[in-house]
CSV table of C-alpha atoms and ligand atoms in Angstrom, one decimal:
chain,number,residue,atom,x,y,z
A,1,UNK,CA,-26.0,-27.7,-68.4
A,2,UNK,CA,-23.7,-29.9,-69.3
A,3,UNK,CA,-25.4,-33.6,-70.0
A,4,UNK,CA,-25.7,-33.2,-74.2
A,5,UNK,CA,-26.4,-37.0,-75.1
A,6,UNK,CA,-28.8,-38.8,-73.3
A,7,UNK,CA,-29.3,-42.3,-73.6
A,8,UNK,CA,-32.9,-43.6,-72.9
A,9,UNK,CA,-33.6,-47.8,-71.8
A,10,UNK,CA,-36.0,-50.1,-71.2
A,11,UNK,CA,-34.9,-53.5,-68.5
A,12,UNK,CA,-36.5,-56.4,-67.6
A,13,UNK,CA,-40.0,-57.7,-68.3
A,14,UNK,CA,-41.9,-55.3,-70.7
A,15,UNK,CA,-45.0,-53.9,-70.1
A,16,UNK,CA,-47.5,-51.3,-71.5
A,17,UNK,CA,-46.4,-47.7,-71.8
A,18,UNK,CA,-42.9,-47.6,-72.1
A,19,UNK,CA,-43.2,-46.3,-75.1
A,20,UNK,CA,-44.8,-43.4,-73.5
A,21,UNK,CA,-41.7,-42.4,-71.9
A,22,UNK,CA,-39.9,-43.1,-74.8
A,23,UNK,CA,-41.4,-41.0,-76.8
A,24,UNK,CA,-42.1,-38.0,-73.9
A,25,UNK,CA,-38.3,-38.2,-73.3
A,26,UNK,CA,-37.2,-37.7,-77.0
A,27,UNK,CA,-40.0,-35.0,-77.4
A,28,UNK,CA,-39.1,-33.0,-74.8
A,29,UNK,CA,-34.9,-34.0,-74.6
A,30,UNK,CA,-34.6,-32.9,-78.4
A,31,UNK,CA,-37.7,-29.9,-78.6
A,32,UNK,CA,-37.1,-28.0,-75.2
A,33,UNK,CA,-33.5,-29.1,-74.4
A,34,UNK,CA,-31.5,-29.1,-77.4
A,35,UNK,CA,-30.3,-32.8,-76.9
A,36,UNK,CA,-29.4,-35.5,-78.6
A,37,UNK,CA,-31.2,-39.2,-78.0
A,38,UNK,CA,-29.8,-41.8,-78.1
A,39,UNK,CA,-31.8,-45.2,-77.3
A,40,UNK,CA,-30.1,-48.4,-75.7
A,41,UNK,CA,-31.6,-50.9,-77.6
A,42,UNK,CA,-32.6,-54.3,-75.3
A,43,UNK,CA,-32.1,-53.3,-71.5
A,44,UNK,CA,-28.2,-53.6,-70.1
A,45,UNK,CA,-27.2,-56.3,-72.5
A,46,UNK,CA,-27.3,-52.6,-75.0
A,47,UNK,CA,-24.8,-50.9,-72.6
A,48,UNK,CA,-22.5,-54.2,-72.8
A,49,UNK,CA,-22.8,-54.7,-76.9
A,50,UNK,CA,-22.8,-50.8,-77.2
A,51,UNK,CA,-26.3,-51.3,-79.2
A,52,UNK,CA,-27.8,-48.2,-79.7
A,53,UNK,CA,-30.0,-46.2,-82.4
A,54,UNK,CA,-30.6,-42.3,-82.8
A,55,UNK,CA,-33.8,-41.3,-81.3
A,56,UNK,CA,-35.7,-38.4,-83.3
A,57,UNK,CA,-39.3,-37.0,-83.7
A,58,UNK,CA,-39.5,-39.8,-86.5
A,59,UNK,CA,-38.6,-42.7,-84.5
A,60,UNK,CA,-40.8,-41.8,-81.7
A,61,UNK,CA,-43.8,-40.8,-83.9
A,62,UNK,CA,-46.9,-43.1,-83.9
A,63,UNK,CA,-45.7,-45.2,-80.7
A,64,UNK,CA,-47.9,-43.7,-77.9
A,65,UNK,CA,-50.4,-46.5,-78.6
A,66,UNK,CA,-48.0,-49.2,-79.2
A,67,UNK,CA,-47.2,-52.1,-76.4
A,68,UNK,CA,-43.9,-53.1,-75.5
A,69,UNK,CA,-41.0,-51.6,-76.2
A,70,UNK,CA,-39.4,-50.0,-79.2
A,71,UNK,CA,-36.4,-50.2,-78.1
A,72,UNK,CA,-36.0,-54.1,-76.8
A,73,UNK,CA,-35.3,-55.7,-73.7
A,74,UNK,CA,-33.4,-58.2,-71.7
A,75,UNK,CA,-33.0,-59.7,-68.0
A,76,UNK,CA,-28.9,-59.1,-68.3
A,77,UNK,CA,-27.9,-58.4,-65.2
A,78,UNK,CA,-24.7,-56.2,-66.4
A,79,UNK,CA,-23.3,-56.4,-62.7
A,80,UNK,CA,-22.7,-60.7,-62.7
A,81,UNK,CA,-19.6,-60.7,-64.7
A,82,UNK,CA,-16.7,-60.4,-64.0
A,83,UNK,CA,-16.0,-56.7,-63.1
A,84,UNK,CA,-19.7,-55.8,-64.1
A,85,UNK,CA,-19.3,-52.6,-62.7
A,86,UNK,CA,-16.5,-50.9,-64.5
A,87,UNK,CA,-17.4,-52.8,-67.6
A,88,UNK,CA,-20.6,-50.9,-67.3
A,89,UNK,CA,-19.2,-47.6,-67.1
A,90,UNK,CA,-16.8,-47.9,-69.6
A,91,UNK,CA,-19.4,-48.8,-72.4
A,92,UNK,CA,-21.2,-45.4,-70.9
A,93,UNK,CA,-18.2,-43.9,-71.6
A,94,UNK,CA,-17.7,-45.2,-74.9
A,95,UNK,CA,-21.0,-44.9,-75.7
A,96,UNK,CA,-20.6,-40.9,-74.8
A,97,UNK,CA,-23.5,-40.5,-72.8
A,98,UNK,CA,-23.6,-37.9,-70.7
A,99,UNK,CA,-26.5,-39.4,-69.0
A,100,UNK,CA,-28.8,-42.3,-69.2
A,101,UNK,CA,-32.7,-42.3,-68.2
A,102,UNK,CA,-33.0,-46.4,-66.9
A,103,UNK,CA,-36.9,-47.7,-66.9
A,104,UNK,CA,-37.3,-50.6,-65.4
A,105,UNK,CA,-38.4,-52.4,-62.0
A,106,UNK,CA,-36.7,-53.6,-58.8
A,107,UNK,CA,-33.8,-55.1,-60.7
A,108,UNK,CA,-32.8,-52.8,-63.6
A,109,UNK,CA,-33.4,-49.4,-61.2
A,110,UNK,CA,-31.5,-51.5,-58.6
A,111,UNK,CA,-28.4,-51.8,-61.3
A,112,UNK,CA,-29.2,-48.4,-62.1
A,113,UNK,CA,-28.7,-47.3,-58.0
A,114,UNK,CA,-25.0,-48.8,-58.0
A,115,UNK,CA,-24.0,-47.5,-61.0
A,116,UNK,CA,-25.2,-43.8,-59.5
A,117,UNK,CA,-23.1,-44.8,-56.0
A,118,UNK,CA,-20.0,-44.9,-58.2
A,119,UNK,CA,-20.9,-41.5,-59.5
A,120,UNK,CA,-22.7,-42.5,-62.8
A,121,UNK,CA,-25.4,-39.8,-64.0
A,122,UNK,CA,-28.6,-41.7,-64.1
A,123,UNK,CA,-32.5,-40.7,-63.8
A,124,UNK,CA,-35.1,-43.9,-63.0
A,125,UNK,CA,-38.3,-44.6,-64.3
A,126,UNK,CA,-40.9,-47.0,-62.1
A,127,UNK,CA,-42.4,-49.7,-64.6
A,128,UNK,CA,-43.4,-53.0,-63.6
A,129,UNK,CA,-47.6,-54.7,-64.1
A,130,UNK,CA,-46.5,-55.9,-60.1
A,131,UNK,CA,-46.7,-52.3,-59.2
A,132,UNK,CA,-44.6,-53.5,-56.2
A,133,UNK,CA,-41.8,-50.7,-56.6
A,134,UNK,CA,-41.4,-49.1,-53.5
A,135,UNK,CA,-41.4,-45.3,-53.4
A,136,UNK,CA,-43.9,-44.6,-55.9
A,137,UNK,CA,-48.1,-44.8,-55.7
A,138,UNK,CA,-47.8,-46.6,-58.8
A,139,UNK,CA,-45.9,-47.6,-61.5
A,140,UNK,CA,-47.0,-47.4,-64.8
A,141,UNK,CA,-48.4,-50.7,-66.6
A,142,UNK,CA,-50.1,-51.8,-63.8
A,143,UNK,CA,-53.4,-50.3,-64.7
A,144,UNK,CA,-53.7,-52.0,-68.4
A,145,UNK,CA,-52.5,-55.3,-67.0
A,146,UNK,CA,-55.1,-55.1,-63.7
A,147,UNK,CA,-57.9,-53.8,-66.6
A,148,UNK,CA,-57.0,-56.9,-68.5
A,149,UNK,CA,-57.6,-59.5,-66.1
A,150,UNK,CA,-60.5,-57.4,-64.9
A,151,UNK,CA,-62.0,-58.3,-68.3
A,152,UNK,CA,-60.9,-61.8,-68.2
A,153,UNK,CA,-62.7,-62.0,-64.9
A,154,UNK,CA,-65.9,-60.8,-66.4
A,155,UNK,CA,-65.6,-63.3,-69.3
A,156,UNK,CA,-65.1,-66.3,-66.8
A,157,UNK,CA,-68.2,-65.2,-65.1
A,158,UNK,CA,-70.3,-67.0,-68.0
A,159,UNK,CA,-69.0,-70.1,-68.4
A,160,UNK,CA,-69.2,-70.5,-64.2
A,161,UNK,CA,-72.3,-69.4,-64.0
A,162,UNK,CA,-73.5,-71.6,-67.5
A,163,UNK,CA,-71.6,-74.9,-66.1
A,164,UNK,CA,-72.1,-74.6,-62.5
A,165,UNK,CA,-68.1,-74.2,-62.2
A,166,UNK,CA,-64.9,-73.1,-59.5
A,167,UNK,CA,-63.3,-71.2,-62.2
A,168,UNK,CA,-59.5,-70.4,-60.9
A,169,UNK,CA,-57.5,-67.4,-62.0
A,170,UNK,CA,-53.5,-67.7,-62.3
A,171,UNK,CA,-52.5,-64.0,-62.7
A,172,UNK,CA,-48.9,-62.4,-62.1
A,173,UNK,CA,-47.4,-61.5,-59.6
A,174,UNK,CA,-44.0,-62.8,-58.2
A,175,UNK,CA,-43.6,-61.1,-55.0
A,176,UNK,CA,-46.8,-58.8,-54.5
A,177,UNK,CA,-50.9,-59.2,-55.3
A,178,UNK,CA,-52.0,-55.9,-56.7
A,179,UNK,CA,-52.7,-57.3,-59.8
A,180,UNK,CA,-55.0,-59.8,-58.0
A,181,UNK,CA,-56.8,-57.6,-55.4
A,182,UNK,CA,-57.3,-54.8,-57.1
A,183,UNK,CA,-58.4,-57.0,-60.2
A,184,UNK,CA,-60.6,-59.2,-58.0
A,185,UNK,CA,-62.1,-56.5,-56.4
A,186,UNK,CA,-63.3,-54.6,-59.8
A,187,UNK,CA,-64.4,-58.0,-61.2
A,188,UNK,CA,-65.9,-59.0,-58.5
A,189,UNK,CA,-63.9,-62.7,-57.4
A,190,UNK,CA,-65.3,-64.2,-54.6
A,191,UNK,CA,-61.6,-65.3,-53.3
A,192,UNK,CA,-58.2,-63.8,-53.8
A,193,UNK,CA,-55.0,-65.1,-53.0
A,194,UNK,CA,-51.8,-63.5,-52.5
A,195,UNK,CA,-48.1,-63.7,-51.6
A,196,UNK,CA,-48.5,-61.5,-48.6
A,197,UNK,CA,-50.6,-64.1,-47.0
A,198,UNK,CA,-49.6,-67.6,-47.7
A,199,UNK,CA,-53.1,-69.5,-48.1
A,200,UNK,CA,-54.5,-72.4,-46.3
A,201,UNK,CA,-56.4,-75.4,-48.7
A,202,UNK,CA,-58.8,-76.3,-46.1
A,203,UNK,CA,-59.9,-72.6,-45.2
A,204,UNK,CA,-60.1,-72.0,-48.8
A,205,UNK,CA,-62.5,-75.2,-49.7
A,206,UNK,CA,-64.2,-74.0,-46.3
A,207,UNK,CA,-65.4,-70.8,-48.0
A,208,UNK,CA,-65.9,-71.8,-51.2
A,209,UNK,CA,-68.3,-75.0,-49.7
A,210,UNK,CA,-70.3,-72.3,-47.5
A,211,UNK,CA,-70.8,-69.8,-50.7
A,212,UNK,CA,-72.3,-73.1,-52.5
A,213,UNK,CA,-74.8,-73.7,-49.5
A,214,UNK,CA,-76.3,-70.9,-49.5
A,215,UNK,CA,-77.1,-71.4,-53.0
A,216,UNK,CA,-74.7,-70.1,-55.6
A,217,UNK,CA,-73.6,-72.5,-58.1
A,218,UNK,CA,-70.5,-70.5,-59.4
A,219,UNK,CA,-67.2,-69.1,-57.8
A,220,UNK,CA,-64.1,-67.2,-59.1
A,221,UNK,CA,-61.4,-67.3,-57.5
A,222,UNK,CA,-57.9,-65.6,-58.0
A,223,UNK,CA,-54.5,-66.7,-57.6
A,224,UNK,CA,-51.6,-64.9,-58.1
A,225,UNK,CA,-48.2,-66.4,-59.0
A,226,UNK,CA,-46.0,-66.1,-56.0
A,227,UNK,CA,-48.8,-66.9,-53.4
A,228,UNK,CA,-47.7,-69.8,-51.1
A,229,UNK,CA,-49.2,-72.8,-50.0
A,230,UNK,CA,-49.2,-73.2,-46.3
A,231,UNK,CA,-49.3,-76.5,-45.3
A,232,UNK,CA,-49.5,-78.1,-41.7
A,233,UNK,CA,-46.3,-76.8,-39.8
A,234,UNK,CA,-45.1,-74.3,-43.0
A,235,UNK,CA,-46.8,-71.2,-41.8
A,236,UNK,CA,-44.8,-69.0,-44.2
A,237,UNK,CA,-45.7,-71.6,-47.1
A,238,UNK,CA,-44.0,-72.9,-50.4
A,239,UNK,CA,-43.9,-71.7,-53.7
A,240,UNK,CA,-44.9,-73.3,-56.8
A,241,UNK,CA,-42.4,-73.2,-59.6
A,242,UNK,CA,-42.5,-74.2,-63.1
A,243,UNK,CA,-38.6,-73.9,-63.8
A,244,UNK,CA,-35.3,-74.3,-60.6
A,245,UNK,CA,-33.7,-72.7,-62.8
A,246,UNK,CA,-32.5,-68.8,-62.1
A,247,UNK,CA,-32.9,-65.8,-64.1
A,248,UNK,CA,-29.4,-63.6,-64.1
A,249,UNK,CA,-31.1,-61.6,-61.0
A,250,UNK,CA,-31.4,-64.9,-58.9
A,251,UNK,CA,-35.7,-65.2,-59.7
A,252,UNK,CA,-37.1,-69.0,-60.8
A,253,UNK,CA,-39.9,-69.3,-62.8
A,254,UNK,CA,-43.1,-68.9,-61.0
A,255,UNK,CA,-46.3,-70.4,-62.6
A,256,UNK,CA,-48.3,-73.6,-61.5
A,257,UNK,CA,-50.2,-72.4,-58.1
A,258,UNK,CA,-52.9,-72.2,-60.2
A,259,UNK,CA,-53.1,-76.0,-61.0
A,260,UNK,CA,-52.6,-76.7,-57.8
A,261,UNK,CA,-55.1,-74.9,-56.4
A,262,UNK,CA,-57.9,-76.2,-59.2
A,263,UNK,CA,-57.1,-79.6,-58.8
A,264,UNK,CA,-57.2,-79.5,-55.0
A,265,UNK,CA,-60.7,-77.6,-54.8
A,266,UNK,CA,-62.5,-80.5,-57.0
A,267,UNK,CA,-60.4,-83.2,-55.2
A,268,UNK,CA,-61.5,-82.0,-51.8
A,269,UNK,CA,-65.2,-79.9,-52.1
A,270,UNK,CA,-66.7,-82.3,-55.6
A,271,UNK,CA,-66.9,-79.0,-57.1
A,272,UNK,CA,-66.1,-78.9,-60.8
A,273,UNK,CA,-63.2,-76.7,-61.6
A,274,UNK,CA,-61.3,-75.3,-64.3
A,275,UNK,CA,-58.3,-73.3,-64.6
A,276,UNK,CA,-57.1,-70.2,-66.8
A,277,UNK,CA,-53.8,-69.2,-66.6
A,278,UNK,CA,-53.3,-65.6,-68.2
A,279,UNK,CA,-49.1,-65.0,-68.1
A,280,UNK,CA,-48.0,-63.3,-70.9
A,281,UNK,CA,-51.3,-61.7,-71.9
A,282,UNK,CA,-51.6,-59.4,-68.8
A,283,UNK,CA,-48.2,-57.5,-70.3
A,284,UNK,CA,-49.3,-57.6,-74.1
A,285,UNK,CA,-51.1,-54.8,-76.3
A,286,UNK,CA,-52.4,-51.3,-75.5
A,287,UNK,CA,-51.7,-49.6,-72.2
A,288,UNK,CA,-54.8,-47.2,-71.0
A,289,UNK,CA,-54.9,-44.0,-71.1
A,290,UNK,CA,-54.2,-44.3,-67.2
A,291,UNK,CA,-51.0,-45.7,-68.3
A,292,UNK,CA,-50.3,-43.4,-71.1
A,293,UNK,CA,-50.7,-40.6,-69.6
A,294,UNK,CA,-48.1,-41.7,-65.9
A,295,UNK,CA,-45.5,-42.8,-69.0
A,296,UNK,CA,-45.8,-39.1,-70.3
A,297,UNK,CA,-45.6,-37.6,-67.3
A,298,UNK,CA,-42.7,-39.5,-66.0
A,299,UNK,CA,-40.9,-39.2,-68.8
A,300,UNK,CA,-41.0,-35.5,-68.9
A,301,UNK,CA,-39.8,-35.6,-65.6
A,302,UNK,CA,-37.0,-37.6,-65.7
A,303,UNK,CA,-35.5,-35.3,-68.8
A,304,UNK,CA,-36.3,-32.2,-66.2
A,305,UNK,CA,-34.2,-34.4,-63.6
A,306,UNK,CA,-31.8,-35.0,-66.5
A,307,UNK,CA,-31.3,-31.0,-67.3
A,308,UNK,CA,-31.1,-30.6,-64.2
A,309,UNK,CA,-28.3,-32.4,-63.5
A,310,UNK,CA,-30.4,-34.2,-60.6
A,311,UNK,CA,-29.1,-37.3,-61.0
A,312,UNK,CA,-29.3,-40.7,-58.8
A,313,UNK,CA,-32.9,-40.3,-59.0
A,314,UNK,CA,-36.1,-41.7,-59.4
A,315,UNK,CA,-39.4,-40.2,-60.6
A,316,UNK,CA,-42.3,-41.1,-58.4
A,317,UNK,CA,-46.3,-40.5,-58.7
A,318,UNK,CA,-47.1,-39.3,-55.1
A,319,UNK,CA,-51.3,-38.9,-54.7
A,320,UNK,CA,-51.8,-36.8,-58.0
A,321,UNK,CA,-48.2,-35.1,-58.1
A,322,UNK,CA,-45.0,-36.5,-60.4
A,323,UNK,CA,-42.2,-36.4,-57.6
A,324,UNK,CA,-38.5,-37.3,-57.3
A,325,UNK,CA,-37.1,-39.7,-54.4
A,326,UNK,CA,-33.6,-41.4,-54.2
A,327,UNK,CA,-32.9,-44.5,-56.3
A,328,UNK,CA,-32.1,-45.9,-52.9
A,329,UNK,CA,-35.6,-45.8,-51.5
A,330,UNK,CA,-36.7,-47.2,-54.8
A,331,UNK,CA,-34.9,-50.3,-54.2
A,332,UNK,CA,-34.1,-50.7,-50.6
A,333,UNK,CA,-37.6,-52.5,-49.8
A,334,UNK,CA,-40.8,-54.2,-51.9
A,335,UNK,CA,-44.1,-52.0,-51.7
A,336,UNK,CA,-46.9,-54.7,-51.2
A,337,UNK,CA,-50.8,-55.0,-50.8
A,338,UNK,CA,-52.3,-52.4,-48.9
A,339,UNK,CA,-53.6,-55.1,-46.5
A,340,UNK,CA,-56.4,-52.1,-45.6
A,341,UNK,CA,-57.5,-53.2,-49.6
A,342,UNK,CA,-57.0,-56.6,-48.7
A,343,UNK,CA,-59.6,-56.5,-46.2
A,344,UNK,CA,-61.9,-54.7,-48.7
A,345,UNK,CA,-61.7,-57.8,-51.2
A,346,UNK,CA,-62.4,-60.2,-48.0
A,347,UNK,CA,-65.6,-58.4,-47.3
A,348,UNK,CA,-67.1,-60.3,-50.7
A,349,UNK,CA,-65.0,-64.0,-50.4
A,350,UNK,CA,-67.4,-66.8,-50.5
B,1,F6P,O1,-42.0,-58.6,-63.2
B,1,F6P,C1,-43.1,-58.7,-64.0
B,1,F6P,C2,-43.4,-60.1,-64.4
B,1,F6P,O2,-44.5,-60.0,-65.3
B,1,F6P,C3,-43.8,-60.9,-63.1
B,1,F6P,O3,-45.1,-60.7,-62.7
B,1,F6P,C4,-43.6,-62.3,-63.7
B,1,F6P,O4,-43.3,-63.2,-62.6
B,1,F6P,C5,-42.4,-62.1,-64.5
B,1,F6P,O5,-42.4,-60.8,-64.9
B,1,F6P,C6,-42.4,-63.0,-65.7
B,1,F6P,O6,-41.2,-62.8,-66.4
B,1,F6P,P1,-40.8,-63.4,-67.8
B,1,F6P,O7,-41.5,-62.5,-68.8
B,1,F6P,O8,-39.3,-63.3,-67.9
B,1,F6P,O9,-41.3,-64.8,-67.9
């Protein structure tokens, strides 16, 4: 055993139980292992700035329920500047860690897997509300955020039903639908619409005029961020952006489809629409227990992986069982829709 000071951080967007891990990595690094915790305060900008704080039972006590992150975070993509990559490991280096526990998605765990090719001891941890991390059943956030638009689905159920309404859902998702189908399916949309299958307006009027003839006055319908538009010849479709402008991993700003969508449905079926556009709210408060618990779990895990000197790593739910896979598999392609599920949420469209 030889990794002493462990450094714990939290990349890209936040989401609900971070802390978990946080607080399961501290508990179990300091308790059971004798180490000392060290927490990289706002994703990789931390490692650049050298911003750390001490992690002890006190700073981890009382944050099981908490959103977020204590510990901050950032889109810095450590790797653009000049030299990214040795800059990186020298602030490891000068920093003293011995090893450093990286929770994040498809762009901090994919930093994370080239610092480990040039030898660097790191452990992953799966978070993203996409859930579209390959390698793993789930990643943890992804339950409160498809429970929260769950609820906002039931809440738009009265006003369309009340005002005879199309009621359109804009939820996240930039590359993958889980949030939507599995969302739509346990509130019960009568249309979802994902990036895995760019989306037709005609087809979509289509259903939504046949559910009205035979009588039902209301519809739902859900729209994630990244689905496409496919219009005449543009089979693979287009996606509607609020900003050109990139993030430091190359992503625009998604955000908009939703709009598009509402104001085409009343434009083309007389149907009166609104739109709800729930961004930031399906990352905020309290993850579920669901969510608690995977944190907790994964983060015990990946301070096992860490005494163990397992390194390049990342933990991994697999059916009921905490796993281990290589960073690479993590990273090397997206997980998206289960198109078996997709087919269930068809079975109730229009
Ligand atoms: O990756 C998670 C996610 O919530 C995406 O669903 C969304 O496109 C993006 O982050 C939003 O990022 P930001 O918080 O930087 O606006």
């Amino acid at each position: 055993m030889s990794a002493k000071r462990v450094g714990i951080m939290t990349g890209g967007g936040d989401c609900p139980g971070l802390n978990a891990v946080i607080r399961a990595v501290t508990r179990k690094g300091m308790n059971v292992y004798g180490y000392e915790v060290v927490g990289v305060l706002e994703g990789w900008r931390g490692i650049l700035e050298r911003l750390s704080i001490p992690l002890d039972l006190n700073a981890v006590s009382g944050i099981l329920p908490k959103g977020g992150t204590i510990l901050g975070t950032s889109r810095t993509n450590p790797l653009k500047g000049e030299n990214g990559q040795q800059v990186v490991i020298d602030r490891m280096n000068q920093m003293g860690l011995d090893a450093l526990i990286v929770i994040g998605g498809e762009d901090t765990i994919g930093v994370a897997k080239s610092l480990y090719d040039e030898g660097m001891p790191v452990v992953g941890v799966p978070k993203t509300i996409d859930n579209d991390l390959a390698g793993t059943d789930q990643t943890f956030g992804f339950d409160t955020a498809t429970n929260i638009v769950m609820e906002a689905i039931d809440r738009l159920h009265t006003t369309a039903e009340s005002h005879n309404r199309v009621m359109v859902v804009e939820v996240m998702g930039r590359h993958t639908g889980w949030i939507a189908v599995e969302a739509g399916i346990a509130g019960g949309a009568d249309m979802v619409l994902i990036p895995e299958v760019p989306f037709d307006l005609n087809e979509v009027c289509q259903t939504l005029r046949k559910r009205h003839n035979r009588g039902k006055t209301f519809s739902i319908v859900v729209v994630a961020e990244g689905a496409r538009v496919a219009m005449e010849e543009d089979v693979e479709g287009s996606l509607v952006i609020q900003s050109t402008e990139k993030d430091a991993f190359g992503h625009v700003r998604l955000g908009g489809v939703g709009n598009l969508l509402g104001r085409e449905i009343e434009n083309r079926t007389g149907f009166e629409t609104r739109v709800t556009v729930l961004g930031h709210i399906q990352r905020g408060g309290s993850p579920t227990a669901f969510d608690r618990i995977l944190g907790t779990r994964f983060g015990i895990a990946a301070i096992d992986l860490v005494h163990q000197e397992d390194f390049g790593k990342m933990v991994a739910l697999r059916g009921m069982e905490i796993v281990s896979i290589d960073l690479q598999d993590a990273v090397e392609k997206l997980r998206t829709v289960d198109m078996d599920l997709y087919e269930i949420a068809k079975v109730f469209f229009g």
